[in-house]
Amino acid sequence: GQNIDQPTEMTATEGAIVQINCTYQTSGFNGLFWYQQHAGEAPTFLSYNVLDGLEEKGRFSSFLSRSKGYSYLLLKELQMKDSASYLCAVRNDYKLSFGAGTTVTVRA
Amino acid sequence: GAGVSQSPSNKVTEKGKDVELRCDPISGHTALYWYRQSLGQGLEFLIYFQGNSAPDKSGLPSDRFSAERTGGSVSTLTIQRTQQEDSAVYLCASSWGGTEGSPLHFGNGTRLTVT
């Protein structure tokens, strides 16, 4: 089975940094994805990790530790437009299993 | 088209009626997925198509749900005798398939409300 946990909500101030953690226990592993989803819109791809370590993409970075079943998404220099839900998803073969998502609210 | 297209964007139906949801994947994408997203819950896998292979229907919640993909492109998800618990956003996604790092590209979804 698949078990993917992430916090329900986080609040941060514009310009700050927020770290969204994701822990997983899955029967197989072929990579971990992070998606961003604004209310009423489609999830959009942010990052992919398959090997341990940090992947950096502009203001967003994602980290993976396969031995710990742990990942985080780091959002730097927060902007109001970053207010959204962030979804952690684990790939097992072709299937992606998603966590319930973390709603991030950025305050001015 | 440039992205995954789903129609209708909203559907309100009476309990017991049948509905059809349509998905046009990105051209050239061989893999197609249907997910369901209920309020406050994660995306729930429903069904997966890859090329001409038999689909993985393991996520369909009941035999009232079915899906087909014609010509390796457009897909239709059909829900028969809808129930109130079927109310959710139904998301379609496509990808290149066969490549681990190939991300899923999602459509904007169909919001289904069963009254």
mmCIF file of C-alpha atoms in Angstrom:
data_model
loop_
_atom_site.group_PDB
_atom_site.id
_atom_site.type_symbol
_atom_site.label_atom_id
_atom_site.label_comp_id
_atom_site.label_asym_id
_atom_site.label_seq_id
_atom_site.Cartn_x
_atom_site.Cartn_y
_atom_site.Cartn_z
ATOM 1 C CA GLY A 1 0.000 0.000 0.000
ATOM 2 C CA GLN A 2 0.878 3.658 -0.114
ATOM 3 C CA ASN A 3 1.047 6.089 2.781
ATOM 4 C CA ILE A 4 2.106 9.655 2.055
ATOM 5 C CA ASP A 5 1.964 12.292 4.788
ATOM 6 C CA GLN A 6 2.361 16.025 4.609
ATOM 7 C CA PRO A 7 1.121 18.843 6.863
ATOM 8 C CA THR A 8 -2.334 20.173 6.116
ATOM 9 C CA GLU A 9 -1.596 23.885 6.329
ATOM 10 C CA MET A 10 1.293 26.310 6.657
ATOM 11 C CA THR A 11 1.389 30.089 6.872
ATOM 12 C CA ALA A 12 4.360 32.312 6.132
ATOM 13 C CA THR A 13 5.178 35.931 5.464
ATOM 14 C CA GLU A 14 6.020 37.412 2.077
ATOM 15 C CA GLY A 15 9.771 37.245 1.486
ATOM 16 C CA ALA A 16 10.295 34.432 3.974
ATOM 17 C CA ILE A 17 11.187 30.759 3.480
ATOM 18 C CA VAL A 18 8.854 27.819 3.994
ATOM 19 C CA GLN A 19 9.729 24.109 4.061
ATOM 20 C CA ILE A 20 7.026 21.541 3.330
ATOM 21 C CA ASN A 21 7.864 18.057 4.528
ATOM 22 C CA CYS A 22 6.617 14.830 3.025
ATOM 23 C CA THR A 23 7.126 11.355 4.439
ATOM 24 C CA TYR A 24 6.175 8.236 2.577
ATOM 25 C CA GLN A 25 5.891 4.503 2.986
ATOM 26 C CA THR A 26 5.254 2.824 -0.316
ATOM 27 C CA SER A 27 5.542 -0.663 -1.733
ATOM 28 C CA GLY A 28 7.813 0.564 -4.525
ATOM 29 C CA PHE A 29 9.649 3.726 -5.470
ATOM 30 C CA ASN A 30 10.527 5.196 -8.865
ATOM 31 C CA GLY A 31 10.762 8.844 -7.919
ATOM 32 C CA LEU A 32 9.029 11.650 -6.070
ATOM 33 C CA PHE A 33 7.230 14.615 -7.609
ATOM 34 C CA TRP A 34 6.060 17.932 -6.217
ATOM 35 C CA TYR A 35 3.105 19.724 -7.772
ATOM 36 C CA GLN A 36 1.573 23.143 -7.151
ATOM 37 C CA GLN A 37 -2.180 23.596 -7.340
ATOM 38 C CA HIS A 38 -3.939 26.940 -7.146
ATOM 39 C CA ALA A 39 -7.582 26.848 -6.087
ATOM 40 C CA GLY A 40 -9.805 25.734 -8.926
ATOM 41 C CA GLU A 41 -6.894 25.014 -11.238
ATOM 42 C CA ALA A 42 -4.927 22.011 -12.466
ATOM 43 C CA PRO A 43 -1.889 20.757 -10.551
ATOM 44 C CA THR A 44 1.310 21.904 -12.259
ATOM 45 C CA PHE A 45 4.652 20.136 -12.094
ATOM 46 C CA LEU A 46 7.346 21.694 -9.907
ATOM 47 C CA SER A 47 10.100 19.143 -9.357
ATOM 48 C CA TYR A 48 11.217 15.532 -9.577
ATOM 49 C CA ASN A 49 13.711 13.634 -7.398
ATOM 50 C CA VAL A 50 14.789 10.057 -7.916
ATOM 51 C CA LEU A 51 18.248 10.114 -6.313
ATOM 52 C CA ASP A 52 19.124 11.347 -2.844
ATOM 53 C CA GLY A 53 20.000 14.988 -2.548
ATOM 54 C CA LEU A 54 18.864 18.460 -3.377
ATOM 55 C CA GLU A 55 17.466 19.683 -6.695
ATOM 56 C CA GLU A 56 17.333 23.450 -7.096
ATOM 57 C CA LYS A 57 15.119 25.312 -9.536
ATOM 58 C CA GLY A 58 15.123 29.038 -8.981
ATOM 59 C CA ARG A 59 13.225 29.904 -5.806
ATOM 60 C CA PHE A 60 12.115 26.289 -5.345
ATOM 61 C CA SER A 61 14.274 23.385 -4.166
ATOM 62 C CA SER A 62 13.374 19.791 -3.419
ATOM 63 C CA PHE A 63 15.257 17.273 -1.324
ATOM 64 C CA LEU A 64 15.016 13.500 -1.143
ATOM 65 C CA SER A 65 16.274 10.866 1.274
ATOM 66 C CA ARG A 66 15.197 7.429 0.076
ATOM 67 C CA SER A 67 16.522 5.622 3.149
ATOM 68 C CA LYS A 68 14.382 7.823 5.405
ATOM 69 C CA GLY A 69 11.337 7.922 3.096
ATOM 70 C CA TYR A 70 11.480 11.691 3.321
ATOM 71 C CA SER A 71 11.345 14.674 1.042
ATOM 72 C CA TYR A 72 10.872 18.385 1.431
ATOM 73 C CA LEU A 73 10.013 21.274 -0.833
ATOM 74 C CA LEU A 74 11.688 24.552 0.029
ATOM 75 C CA LEU A 75 10.128 27.785 -1.171
ATOM 76 C CA LYS A 76 12.371 30.833 -0.859
ATOM 77 C CA GLU A 77 11.620 34.566 -1.166
ATOM 78 C CA LEU A 78 7.926 33.859 -0.848
ATOM 79 C CA GLN A 79 5.546 35.842 -3.012
ATOM 80 C CA MET A 80 1.810 36.269 -2.662
ATOM 81 C CA LYS A 81 1.305 34.189 -5.813
ATOM 82 C CA ASP A 82 2.911 31.221 -4.024
ATOM 83 C CA SER A 83 -0.275 30.848 -1.961
ATOM 84 C CA ALA A 84 -1.485 27.460 -3.180
ATOM 85 C CA SER A 85 -1.686 23.792 -2.322
ATOM 86 C CA TYR A 86 1.513 21.754 -2.719
ATOM 87 C CA LEU A 87 1.165 18.072 -3.495
ATOM 88 C CA CYS A 88 3.774 15.400 -2.835
ATOM 89 C CA ALA A 89 3.471 12.364 -5.116
ATOM 90 C CA VAL A 90 5.403 9.099 -5.145
ATOM 91 C CA ARG A 91 5.788 7.100 -8.335
ATOM 92 C CA ASN A 92 5.674 3.315 -8.209
ATOM 93 C CA ASP A 93 6.126 1.932 -11.717
ATOM 94 C CA TYR A 94 3.713 4.092 -13.743
ATOM 95 C CA LYS A 95 1.339 5.018 -10.936
ATOM 96 C CA LEU A 96 1.570 8.258 -8.954
ATOM 97 C CA SER A 97 0.145 8.238 -5.439
ATOM 98 C CA PHE A 98 -0.531 11.651 -3.940
ATOM 99 C CA GLY A 99 -0.528 13.047 -0.444
ATOM 100 C CA ALA A 100 -3.516 15.153 0.617
ATOM 101 C CA GLY A 101 -1.589 18.358 -0.064
ATOM 102 C CA THR A 102 -0.297 21.246 2.044
ATOM 103 C CA THR A 103 -2.098 24.572 1.758
ATOM 104 C CA VAL A 104 0.399 27.405 2.009
ATOM 105 C CA THR A 105 -0.892 30.878 2.779
ATOM 106 C CA VAL A 106 1.468 33.792 2.219
ATOM 107 C CA ARG A 107 0.694 36.907 4.272
ATOM 108 C CA ALA A 108 1.806 40.402 3.412
ATOM 109 C CA GLY B 1 -3.635 21.564 -28.336
ATOM 110 C CA ALA B 2 -1.082 23.022 -25.998
ATOM 111 C CA GLY B 3 -2.309 21.219 -22.920
ATOM 112 C CA VAL B 4 -4.699 18.584 -21.637
ATOM 113 C CA SER B 5 -8.275 19.585 -22.359
ATOM 114 C CA GLN B 6 -11.265 18.357 -20.372
ATOM 115 C CA SER B 7 -14.964 18.876 -20.924
ATOM 116 C CA PRO B 8 -17.308 19.853 -19.533
ATOM 117 C CA SER B 9 -15.635 22.022 -16.907
ATOM 118 C CA ASN B 10 -18.707 21.755 -14.693
ATOM 119 C CA LYS B 11 -21.493 19.202 -14.622
ATOM 120 C CA VAL B 12 -24.521 19.145 -12.362
ATOM 121 C CA THR B 13 -26.623 16.029 -12.578
ATOM 122 C CA GLU B 14 -29.419 14.352 -10.690
ATOM 123 C CA LYS B 15 -28.792 11.250 -8.676
ATOM 124 C CA GLY B 16 -29.314 8.166 -10.806
ATOM 125 C CA LYS B 17 -28.401 9.769 -14.133
ATOM 126 C CA ASP B 18 -25.396 8.754 -16.249
ATOM 127 C CA VAL B 19 -22.583 11.203 -17.065
ATOM 128 C CA GLU B 20 -19.726 11.223 -19.542
ATOM 129 C CA LEU B 21 -16.522 13.156 -18.982
ATOM 130 C CA ARG B 22 -14.105 13.766 -21.821
ATOM 131 C CA CYS B 23 -10.334 14.175 -21.921
ATOM 132 C CA ASP B 24 -8.119 15.275 -24.822
ATOM 133 C CA PRO B 25 -4.498 14.541 -23.887
ATOM 134 C CA ILE B 26 -1.422 16.332 -25.155
ATOM 135 C CA SER B 27 -0.613 15.185 -28.670
ATOM 136 C CA GLY B 28 1.987 12.427 -28.682
ATOM 137 C CA HIS B 29 1.535 11.473 -25.039
ATOM 138 C CA THR B 30 1.033 7.734 -24.810
ATOM 139 C CA ALA B 31 0.053 7.530 -21.151
ATOM 140 C CA LEU B 32 -3.295 8.804 -19.873
ATOM 141 C CA TYR B 33 -4.588 8.846 -16.297
ATOM 142 C CA TRP B 34 -7.845 9.652 -14.575
ATOM 143 C CA TYR B 35 -7.812 10.853 -10.973
ATOM 144 C CA ARG B 36 -10.548 12.032 -8.633
ATOM 145 C CA GLN B 37 -10.082 14.858 -6.124
ATOM 146 C CA SER B 38 -12.526 15.319 -3.291
ATOM 147 C CA LEU B 39 -12.500 18.303 -0.945
ATOM 148 C CA GLY B 40 -9.644 18.048 1.536
ATOM 149 C CA GLN B 41 -8.410 14.769 0.123
ATOM 150 C CA GLY B 42 -5.547 13.750 -2.063
ATOM 151 C CA LEU B 43 -5.859 12.771 -5.667
ATOM 152 C CA GLU B 44 -7.316 9.292 -5.945
ATOM 153 C CA PHE B 45 -6.096 7.148 -8.847
ATOM 154 C CA LEU B 46 -8.888 5.746 -10.997
ATOM 155 C CA ILE B 47 -7.516 4.311 -14.237
ATOM 156 C CA TYR B 48 -4.397 4.285 -16.446
ATOM 157 C CA PHE B 49 -4.009 3.789 -20.197
ATOM 158 C CA GLN B 50 -0.675 3.199 -21.940
ATOM 159 C CA GLY B 51 -0.614 2.821 -25.694
ATOM 160 C CA ASN B 52 -2.409 -0.308 -26.820
ATOM 161 C CA SER B 53 -1.876 -2.170 -23.553
ATOM 162 C CA ALA B 54 -4.761 -3.287 -21.378
ATOM 163 C CA PRO B 55 -5.675 -0.448 -19.002
ATOM 164 C CA ASP B 56 -5.089 -0.594 -15.259
ATOM 165 C CA LYS B 57 -8.600 -0.224 -13.869
ATOM 166 C CA SER B 58 -7.647 -1.065 -10.293
ATOM 167 C CA GLY B 59 -8.660 2.346 -8.937
ATOM 168 C CA LEU B 60 -12.232 2.416 -10.233
ATOM 169 C CA PRO B 61 -14.407 2.538 -7.095
ATOM 170 C CA SER B 62 -17.309 0.488 -8.424
ATOM 171 C CA ASP B 63 -18.668 -1.154 -11.555
ATOM 172 C CA ARG B 64 -20.676 2.007 -12.213
ATOM 173 C CA PHE B 65 -17.424 3.563 -13.406
ATOM 174 C CA SER B 66 -15.886 2.768 -16.768
ATOM 175 C CA ALA B 67 -13.464 4.427 -19.147
ATOM 176 C CA GLU B 68 -12.244 3.981 -22.654
ATOM 177 C CA ARG B 69 -9.584 5.506 -24.814
ATOM 178 C CA THR B 70 -10.185 5.572 -28.540
ATOM 179 C CA GLY B 71 -7.375 5.546 -31.066
ATOM 180 C CA GLY B 72 -4.798 6.025 -28.334
ATOM 181 C CA SER B 73 -5.917 9.606 -27.858
ATOM 182 C CA VAL B 74 -9.245 10.897 -26.513
ATOM 183 C CA SER B 75 -10.602 9.257 -23.366
ATOM 184 C CA THR B 76 -14.090 9.167 -21.899
ATOM 185 C CA LEU B 77 -14.915 8.396 -18.269
ATOM 186 C CA THR B 78 -18.494 7.249 -17.775
ATOM 187 C CA ILE B 79 -20.304 7.103 -14.464
ATOM 188 C CA GLN B 80 -23.602 5.259 -14.508
ATOM 189 C CA ARG B 81 -26.421 5.781 -12.003
ATOM 190 C CA THR B 82 -24.572 8.596 -10.278
ATOM 191 C CA GLN B 83 -24.646 8.855 -6.500
ATOM 192 C CA GLN B 84 -24.021 11.872 -4.282
ATOM 193 C CA GLU B 85 -20.679 10.450 -3.165
ATOM 194 C CA ASP B 86 -19.513 10.681 -6.779
ATOM 195 C CA SER B 87 -19.421 14.476 -6.432
ATOM 196 C CA ALA B 88 -15.787 15.513 -6.901
ATOM 197 C CA VAL B 89 -13.367 17.029 -9.383
ATOM 198 C CA TYR B 90 -12.305 14.509 -12.004
ATOM 199 C CA LEU B 91 -8.830 15.196 -13.332
ATOM 200 C CA CYS B 92 -7.262 13.773 -16.445
ATOM 201 C CA ALA B 93 -3.497 13.750 -16.991
ATOM 202 C CA SER B 94 -1.170 12.605 -19.741
ATOM 203 C CA SER B 95 2.547 11.962 -20.028
ATOM 204 C CA TRP B 96 5.122 10.545 -22.405
ATOM 205 C CA GLY B 97 4.957 7.290 -20.491
ATOM 206 C CA GLY B 98 7.706 4.733 -20.095
ATOM 207 C CA THR B 99 10.050 7.327 -18.622
ATOM 208 C CA GLU B 100 10.278 7.536 -14.856
ATOM 209 C CA GLY B 101 10.895 11.249 -14.675
ATOM 210 C CA SER B 102 8.213 12.155 -17.172
ATOM 211 C CA PRO B 103 5.774 14.336 -15.245
ATOM 212 C CA LEU B 104 2.027 14.095 -15.538
ATOM 213 C CA HIS B 105 0.382 17.089 -17.203
ATOM 214 C CA PHE B 106 -3.084 17.703 -15.808
ATOM 215 C CA GLY B 107 -6.188 19.192 -17.316
ATOM 216 C CA ASN B 108 -8.322 21.689 -15.393
ATOM 217 C CA GLY B 109 -10.738 18.965 -14.440
ATOM 218 C CA THR B 110 -14.477 18.443 -14.516
ATOM 219 C CA ARG B 111 -16.307 19.454 -11.356
ATOM 220 C CA LEU B 112 -19.159 16.973 -10.955
ATOM 221 C CA THR B 113 -22.032 17.742 -8.604
ATOM 222 C CA VAL B 114 -24.682 15.096 -8.035
ATOM 223 C CA THR B 115 -27.868 16.483 -6.492
#
